[in-house]
Short mmCIF file of the C-alpha atoms (twelve columns), coordinates in Angstrom:
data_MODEL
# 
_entry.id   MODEL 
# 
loop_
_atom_site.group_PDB 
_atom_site.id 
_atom_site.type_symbol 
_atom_site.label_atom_id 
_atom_site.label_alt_id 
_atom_site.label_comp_id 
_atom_site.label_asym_id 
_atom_site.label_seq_id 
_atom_site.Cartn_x 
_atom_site.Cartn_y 
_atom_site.Cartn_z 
_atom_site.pdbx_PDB_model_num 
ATOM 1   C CA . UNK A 1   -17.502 -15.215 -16.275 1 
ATOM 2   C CA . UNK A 2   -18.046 -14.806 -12.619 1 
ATOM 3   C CA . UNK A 3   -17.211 -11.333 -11.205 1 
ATOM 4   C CA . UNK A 4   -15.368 -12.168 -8.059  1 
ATOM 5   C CA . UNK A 5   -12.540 -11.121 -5.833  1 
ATOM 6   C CA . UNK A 6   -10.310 -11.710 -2.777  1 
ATOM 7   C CA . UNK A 7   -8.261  -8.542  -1.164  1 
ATOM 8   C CA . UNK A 8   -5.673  -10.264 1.142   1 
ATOM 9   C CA . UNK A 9   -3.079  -8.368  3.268   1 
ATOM 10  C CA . UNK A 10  -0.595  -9.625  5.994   1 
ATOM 11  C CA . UNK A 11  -2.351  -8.038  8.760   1 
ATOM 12  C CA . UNK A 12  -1.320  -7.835  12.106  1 
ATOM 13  C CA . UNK A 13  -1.307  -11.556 14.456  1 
ATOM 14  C CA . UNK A 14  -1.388  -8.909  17.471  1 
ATOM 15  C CA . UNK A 15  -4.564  -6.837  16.490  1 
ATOM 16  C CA . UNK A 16  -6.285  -9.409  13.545  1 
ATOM 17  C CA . UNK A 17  -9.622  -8.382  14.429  1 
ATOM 18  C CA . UNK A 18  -8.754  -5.100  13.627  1 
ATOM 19  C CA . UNK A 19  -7.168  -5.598  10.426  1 
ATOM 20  C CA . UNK A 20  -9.936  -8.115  9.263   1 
ATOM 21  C CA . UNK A 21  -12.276 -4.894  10.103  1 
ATOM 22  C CA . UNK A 22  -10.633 -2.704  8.219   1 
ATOM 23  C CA . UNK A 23  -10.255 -4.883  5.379   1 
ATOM 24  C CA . UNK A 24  -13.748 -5.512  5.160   1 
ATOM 25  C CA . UNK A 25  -14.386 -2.026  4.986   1 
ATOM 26  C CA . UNK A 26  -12.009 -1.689  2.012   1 
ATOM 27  C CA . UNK A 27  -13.747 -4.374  0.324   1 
ATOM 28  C CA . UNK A 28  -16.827 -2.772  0.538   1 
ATOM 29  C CA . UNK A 29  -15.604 0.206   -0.913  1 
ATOM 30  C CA . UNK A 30  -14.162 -1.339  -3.899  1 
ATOM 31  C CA . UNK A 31  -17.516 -3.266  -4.422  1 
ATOM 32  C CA . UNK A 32  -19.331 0.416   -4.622  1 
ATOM 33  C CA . UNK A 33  -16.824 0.565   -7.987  1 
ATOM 34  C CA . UNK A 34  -17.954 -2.672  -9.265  1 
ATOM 35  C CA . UNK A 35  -21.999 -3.422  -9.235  1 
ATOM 36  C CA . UNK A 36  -22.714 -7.035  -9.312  1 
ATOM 37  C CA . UNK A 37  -18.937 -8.382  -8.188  1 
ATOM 38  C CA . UNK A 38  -18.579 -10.641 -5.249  1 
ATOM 39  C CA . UNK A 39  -15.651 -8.990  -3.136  1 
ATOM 40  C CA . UNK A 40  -14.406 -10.455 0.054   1 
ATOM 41  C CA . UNK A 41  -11.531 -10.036 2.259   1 
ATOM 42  C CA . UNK A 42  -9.089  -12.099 4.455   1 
ATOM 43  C CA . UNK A 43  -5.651  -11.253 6.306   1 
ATOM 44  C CA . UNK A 44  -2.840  -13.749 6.705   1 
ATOM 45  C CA . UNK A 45  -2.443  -13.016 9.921   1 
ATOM 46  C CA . UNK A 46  -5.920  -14.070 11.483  1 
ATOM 47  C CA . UNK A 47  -5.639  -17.894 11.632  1 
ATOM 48  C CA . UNK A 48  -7.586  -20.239 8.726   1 
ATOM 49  C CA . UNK A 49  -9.412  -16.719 7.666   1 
ATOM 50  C CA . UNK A 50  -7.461  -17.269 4.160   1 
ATOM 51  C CA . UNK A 51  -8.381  -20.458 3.713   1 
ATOM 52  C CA . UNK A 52  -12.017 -20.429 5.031   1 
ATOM 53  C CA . UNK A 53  -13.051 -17.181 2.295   1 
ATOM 54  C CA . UNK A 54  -11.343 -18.869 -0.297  1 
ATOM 55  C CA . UNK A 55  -13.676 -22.370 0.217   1 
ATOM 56  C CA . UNK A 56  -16.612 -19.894 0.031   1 
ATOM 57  C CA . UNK A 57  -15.358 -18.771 -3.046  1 
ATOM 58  C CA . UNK A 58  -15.446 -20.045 -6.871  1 
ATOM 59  C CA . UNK A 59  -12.270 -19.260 -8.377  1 
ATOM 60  C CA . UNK A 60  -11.826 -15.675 -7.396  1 
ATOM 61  C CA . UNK A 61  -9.559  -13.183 -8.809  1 
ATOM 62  C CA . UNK A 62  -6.805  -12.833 -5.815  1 
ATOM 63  C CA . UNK A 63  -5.549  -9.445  -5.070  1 
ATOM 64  C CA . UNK A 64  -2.820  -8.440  -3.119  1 
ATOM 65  C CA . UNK A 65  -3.223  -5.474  -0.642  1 
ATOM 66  C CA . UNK A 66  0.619   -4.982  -0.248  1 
ATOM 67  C CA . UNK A 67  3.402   -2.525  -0.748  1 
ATOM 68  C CA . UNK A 68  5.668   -4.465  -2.744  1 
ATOM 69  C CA . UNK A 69  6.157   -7.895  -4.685  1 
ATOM 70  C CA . UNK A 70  8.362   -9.273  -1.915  1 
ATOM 71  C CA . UNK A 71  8.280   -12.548 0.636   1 
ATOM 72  C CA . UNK A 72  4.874   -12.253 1.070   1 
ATOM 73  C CA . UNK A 73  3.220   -12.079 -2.655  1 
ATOM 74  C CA . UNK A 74  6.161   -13.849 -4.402  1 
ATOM 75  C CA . UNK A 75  6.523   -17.107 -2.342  1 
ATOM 76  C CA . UNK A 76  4.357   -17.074 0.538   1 
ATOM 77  C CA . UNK A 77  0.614   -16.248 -1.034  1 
ATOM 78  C CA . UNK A 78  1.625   -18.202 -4.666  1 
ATOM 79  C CA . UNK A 79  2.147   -21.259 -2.057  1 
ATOM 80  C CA . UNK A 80  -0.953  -21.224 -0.182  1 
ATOM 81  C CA . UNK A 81  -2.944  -20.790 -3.793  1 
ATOM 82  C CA . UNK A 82  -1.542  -24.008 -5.521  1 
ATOM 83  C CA . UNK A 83  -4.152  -25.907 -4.054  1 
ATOM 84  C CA . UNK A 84  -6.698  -23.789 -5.451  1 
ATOM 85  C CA . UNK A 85  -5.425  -23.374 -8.749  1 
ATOM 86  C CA . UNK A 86  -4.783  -19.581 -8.221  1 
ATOM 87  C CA . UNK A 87  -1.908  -17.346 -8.738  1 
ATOM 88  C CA . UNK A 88  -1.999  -13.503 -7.327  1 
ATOM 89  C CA . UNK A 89  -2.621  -10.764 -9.035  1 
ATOM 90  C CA . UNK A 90  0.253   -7.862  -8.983  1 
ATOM 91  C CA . UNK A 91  0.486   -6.049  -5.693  1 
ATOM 92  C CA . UNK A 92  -1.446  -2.440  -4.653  1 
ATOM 93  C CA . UNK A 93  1.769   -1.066  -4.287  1 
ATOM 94  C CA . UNK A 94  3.423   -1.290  -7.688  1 
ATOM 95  C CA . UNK A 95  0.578   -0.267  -9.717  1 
ATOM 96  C CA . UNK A 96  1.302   2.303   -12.309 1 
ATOM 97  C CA . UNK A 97  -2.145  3.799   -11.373 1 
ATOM 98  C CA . UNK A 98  -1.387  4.538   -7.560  1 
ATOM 99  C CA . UNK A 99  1.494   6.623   -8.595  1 
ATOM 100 C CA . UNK A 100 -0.822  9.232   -10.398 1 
ATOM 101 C CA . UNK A 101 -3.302  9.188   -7.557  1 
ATOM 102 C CA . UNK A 102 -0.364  10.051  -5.248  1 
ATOM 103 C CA . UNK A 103 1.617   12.346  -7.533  1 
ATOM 104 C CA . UNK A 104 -2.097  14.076  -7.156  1 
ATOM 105 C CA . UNK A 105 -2.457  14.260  -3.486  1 
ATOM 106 C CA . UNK A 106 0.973   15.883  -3.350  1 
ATOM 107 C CA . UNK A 107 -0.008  18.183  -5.472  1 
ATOM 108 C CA . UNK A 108 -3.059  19.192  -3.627  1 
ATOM 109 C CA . UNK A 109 -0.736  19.224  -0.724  1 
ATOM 110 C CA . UNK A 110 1.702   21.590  -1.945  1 
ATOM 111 C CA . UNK A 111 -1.208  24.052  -2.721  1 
ATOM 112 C CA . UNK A 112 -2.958  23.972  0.355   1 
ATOM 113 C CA . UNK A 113 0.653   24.971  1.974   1 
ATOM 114 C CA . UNK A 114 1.020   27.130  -0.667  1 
ATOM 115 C CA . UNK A 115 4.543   25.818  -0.754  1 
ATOM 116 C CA . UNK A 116 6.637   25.062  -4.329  1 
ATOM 117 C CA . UNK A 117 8.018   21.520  -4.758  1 
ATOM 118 C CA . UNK A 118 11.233  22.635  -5.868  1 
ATOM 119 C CA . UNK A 119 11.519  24.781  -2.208  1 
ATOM 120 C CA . UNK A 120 10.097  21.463  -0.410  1 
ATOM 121 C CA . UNK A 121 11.251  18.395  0.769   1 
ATOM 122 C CA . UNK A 122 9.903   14.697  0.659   1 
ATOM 123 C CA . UNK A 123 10.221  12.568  3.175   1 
ATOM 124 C CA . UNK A 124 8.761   8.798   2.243   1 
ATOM 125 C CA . UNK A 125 8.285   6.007   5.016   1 
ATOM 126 C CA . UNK A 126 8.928   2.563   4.582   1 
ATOM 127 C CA . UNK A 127 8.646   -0.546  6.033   1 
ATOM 128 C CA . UNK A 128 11.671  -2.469  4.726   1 
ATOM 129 C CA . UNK A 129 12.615  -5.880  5.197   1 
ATOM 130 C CA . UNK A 130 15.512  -8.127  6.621   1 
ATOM 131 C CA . UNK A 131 13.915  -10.868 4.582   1 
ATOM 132 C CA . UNK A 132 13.622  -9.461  1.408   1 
ATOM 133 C CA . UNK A 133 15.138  -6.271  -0.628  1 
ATOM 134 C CA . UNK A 134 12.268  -6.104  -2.793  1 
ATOM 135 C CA . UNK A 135 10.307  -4.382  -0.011  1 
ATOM 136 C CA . UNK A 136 12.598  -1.640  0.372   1 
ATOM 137 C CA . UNK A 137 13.550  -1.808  -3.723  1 
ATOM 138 C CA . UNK A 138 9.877   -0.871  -4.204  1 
ATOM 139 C CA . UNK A 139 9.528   2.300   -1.842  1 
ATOM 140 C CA . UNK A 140 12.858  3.977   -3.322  1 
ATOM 141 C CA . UNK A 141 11.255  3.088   -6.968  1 
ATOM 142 C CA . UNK A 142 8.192   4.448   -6.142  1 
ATOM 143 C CA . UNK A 143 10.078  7.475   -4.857  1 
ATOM 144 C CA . UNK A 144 12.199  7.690   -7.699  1 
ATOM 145 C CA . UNK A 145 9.590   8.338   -9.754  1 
ATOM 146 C CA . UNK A 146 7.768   10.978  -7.986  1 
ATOM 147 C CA . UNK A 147 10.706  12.889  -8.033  1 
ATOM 148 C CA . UNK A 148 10.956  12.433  -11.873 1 
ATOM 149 C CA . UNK A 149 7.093   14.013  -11.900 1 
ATOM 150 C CA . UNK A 150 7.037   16.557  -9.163  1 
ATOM 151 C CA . UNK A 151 11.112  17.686  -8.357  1 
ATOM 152 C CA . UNK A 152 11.210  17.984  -4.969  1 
ATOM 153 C CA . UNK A 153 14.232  20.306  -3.322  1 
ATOM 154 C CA . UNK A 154 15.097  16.622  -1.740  1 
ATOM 155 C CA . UNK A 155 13.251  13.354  -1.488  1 
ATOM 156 C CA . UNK A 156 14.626  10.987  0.750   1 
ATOM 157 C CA . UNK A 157 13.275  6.960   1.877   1 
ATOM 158 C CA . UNK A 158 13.767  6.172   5.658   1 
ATOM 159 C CA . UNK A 159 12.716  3.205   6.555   1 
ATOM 160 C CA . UNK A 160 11.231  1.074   9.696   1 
ATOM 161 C CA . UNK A 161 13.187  -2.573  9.695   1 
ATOM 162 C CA . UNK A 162 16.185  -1.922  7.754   1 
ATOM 163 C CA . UNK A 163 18.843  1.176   6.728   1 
ATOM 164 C CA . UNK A 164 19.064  3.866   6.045   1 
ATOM 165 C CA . UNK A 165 16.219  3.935   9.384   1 
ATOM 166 C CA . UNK A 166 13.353  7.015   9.073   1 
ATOM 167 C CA . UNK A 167 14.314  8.924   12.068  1 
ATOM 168 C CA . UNK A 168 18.081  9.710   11.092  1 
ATOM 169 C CA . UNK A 169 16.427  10.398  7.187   1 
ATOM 170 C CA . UNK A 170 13.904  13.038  8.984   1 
ATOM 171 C CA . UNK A 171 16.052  15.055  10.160  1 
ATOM 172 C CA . UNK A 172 16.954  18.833  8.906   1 
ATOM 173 C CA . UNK A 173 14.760  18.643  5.855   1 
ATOM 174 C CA . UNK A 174 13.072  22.043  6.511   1 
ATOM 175 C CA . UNK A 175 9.824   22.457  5.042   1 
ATOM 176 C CA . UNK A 176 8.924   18.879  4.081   1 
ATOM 177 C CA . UNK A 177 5.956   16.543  3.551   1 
ATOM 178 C CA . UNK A 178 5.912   13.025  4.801   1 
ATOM 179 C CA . UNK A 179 4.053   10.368  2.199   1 
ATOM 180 C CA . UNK A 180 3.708   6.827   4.188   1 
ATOM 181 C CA . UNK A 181 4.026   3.621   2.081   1 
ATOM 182 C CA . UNK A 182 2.025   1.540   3.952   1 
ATOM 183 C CA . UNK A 183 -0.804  -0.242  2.984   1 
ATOM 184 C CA . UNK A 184 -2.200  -0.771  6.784   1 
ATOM 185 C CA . UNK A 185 -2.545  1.478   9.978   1 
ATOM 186 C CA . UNK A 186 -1.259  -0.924  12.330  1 
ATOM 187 C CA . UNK A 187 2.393   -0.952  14.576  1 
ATOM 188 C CA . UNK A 188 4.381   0.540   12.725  1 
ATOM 189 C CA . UNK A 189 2.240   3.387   11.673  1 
ATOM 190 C CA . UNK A 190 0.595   3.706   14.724  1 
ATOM 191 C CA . UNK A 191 4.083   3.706   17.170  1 
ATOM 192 C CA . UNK A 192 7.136   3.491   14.637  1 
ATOM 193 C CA . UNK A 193 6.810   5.870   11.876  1 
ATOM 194 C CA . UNK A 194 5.011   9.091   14.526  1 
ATOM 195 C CA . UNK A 195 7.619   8.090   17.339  1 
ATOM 196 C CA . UNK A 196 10.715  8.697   14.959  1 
ATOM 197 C CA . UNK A 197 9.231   11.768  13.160  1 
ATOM 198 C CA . UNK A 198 8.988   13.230  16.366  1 
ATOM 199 C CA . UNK A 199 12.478  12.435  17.832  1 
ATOM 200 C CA . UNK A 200 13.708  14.025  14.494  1 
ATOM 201 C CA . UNK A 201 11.963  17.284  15.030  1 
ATOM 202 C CA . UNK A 202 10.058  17.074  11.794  1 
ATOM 203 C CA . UNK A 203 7.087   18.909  11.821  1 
ATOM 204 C CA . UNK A 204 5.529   18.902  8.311   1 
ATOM 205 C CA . UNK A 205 2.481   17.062  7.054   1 
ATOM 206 C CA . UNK A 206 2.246   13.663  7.324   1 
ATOM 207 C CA . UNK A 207 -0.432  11.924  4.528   1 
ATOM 208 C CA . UNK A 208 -2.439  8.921   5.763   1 
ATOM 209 C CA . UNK A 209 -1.915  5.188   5.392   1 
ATOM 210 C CA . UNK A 210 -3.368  4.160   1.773   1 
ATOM 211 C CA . UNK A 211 -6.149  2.049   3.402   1 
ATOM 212 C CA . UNK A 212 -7.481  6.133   4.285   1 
ATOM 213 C CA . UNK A 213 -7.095  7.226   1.074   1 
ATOM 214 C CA . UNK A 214 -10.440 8.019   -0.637  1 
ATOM 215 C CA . UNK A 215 -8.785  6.912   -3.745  1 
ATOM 216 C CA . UNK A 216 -7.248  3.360   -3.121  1 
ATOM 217 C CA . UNK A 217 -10.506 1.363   -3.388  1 
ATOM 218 C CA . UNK A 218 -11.053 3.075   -6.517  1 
ATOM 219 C CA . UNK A 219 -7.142  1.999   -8.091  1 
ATOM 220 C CA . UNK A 220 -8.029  -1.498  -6.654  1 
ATOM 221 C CA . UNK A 221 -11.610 -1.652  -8.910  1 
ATOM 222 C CA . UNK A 222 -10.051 -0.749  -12.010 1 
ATOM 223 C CA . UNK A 223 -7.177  -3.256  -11.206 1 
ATOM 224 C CA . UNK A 224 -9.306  -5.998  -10.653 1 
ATOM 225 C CA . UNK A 225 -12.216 -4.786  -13.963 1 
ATOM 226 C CA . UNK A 226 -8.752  -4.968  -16.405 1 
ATOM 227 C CA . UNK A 227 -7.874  -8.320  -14.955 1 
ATOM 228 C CA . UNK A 228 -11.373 -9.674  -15.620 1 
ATOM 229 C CA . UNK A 229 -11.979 -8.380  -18.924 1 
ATOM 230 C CA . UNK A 230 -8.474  -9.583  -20.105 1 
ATOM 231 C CA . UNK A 231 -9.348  -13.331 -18.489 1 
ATOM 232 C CA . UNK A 232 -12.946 -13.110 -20.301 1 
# 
């Protein structure tokens, strides 16, 4: 069976170049994880790119590079596949895997602060969505079960596009760490998310988007080797 992929994200119709770099880069990552696979990228955002990889392309395995199974992955991407026979693979963001590699990194974090999780607080920002609840559904599950793991002193979701917003959540939380769920540095992480950490005085560490994460492209492999081998 032919060993190919697709990673698709929304990207951003302001900065597409950008976000088709980046991709790209991501891509080539996850192809370090799996010799001999064909893995491309495209963003929804930069016009016909969707379209134009998937001609190129011989039934790939489609994988979402999104936060949660909302507007996007459950109606919009299933309706641009039906003419290629295709239906999307579950998104990056509701992976059972990505919550160990996180409940990791928070660990490490905690240690290099030399702070206990019980004495800290966690602070996790969202997107949201005025379109679709699954969006913000998915960042207070997510958080939900970090807390289970890790018992944080408080864990609270703030988000960008929808209540309760991130810069009213960030405020008084002490010592607290800041874990982004977004799949992308674009707007909102580049302007939103800083901008209303700052205005609420919080001052802890902020962790990077998941696209700078050492360990996404390596979640995304073994997502896309399991979906193969159970297709073969």
């Amino acid at each position: 069976m032919t060993k190919t992929a697709l990673i698709v994200t929304h990207g951003s119709p302001s900065d597409a170049e950008t976000q088709e770099q980046a991709l790209a880069d991501l891509a080539q990552k996850v192809a370090g994880f799996l010799p001999g696979w064909d893995i491309r990228s495209a963003t929804l955002a930069a016009p016909g790119r969707f379209e134009e990889v998937l001609d190129a392309m011989d039934g790939p395995l489609v994988y979402p590079y999104f936060m949660a199974q909302g507007y996007f992955t459950g109606r919009v991407l299933p309706k641009r596949l039906v003419d290629y026979g295709l239906s999307p693979m579950r998104p990056f963001g509701v992976d059972p895997a990505l919550l160990d590699v996180v409940e990791a990194r928070l660990v490490a974090c905690l240690r290099d602060k030399a702070w206990q999780a019980d004495e800290t607080a966690l602070l996790v920002a969202a997107h949201g969505s005025a379109v679709s609840k699954r969006s913000a559904d998915a960042a207070n599950d997510f958080a939900a079960a970090l807390q289970k793991r890790l018992k944080f002193r408080d864990i609270r979701t703030g988000f960008v596009e929808e209540e309760p917003f991130l810069e009213p959540m960030a405020k008084g939380l002490g010592q607290a760490i800041c874990l982004p769920f977004f799949a992308l540095v674009a707007g909102h992480m580049i302007e939103d998310v800083p901008n209303a950490l700052a205005a609420a005085g919080f001052d802890g560490p902020v962790l990077p988007s998941f696209i700078d994460w050492s360990e996404t492209a390596q979640v995304i492999a073994q997502a896309l080797r399991i979906k193969q081998e159970e297709a073969a």
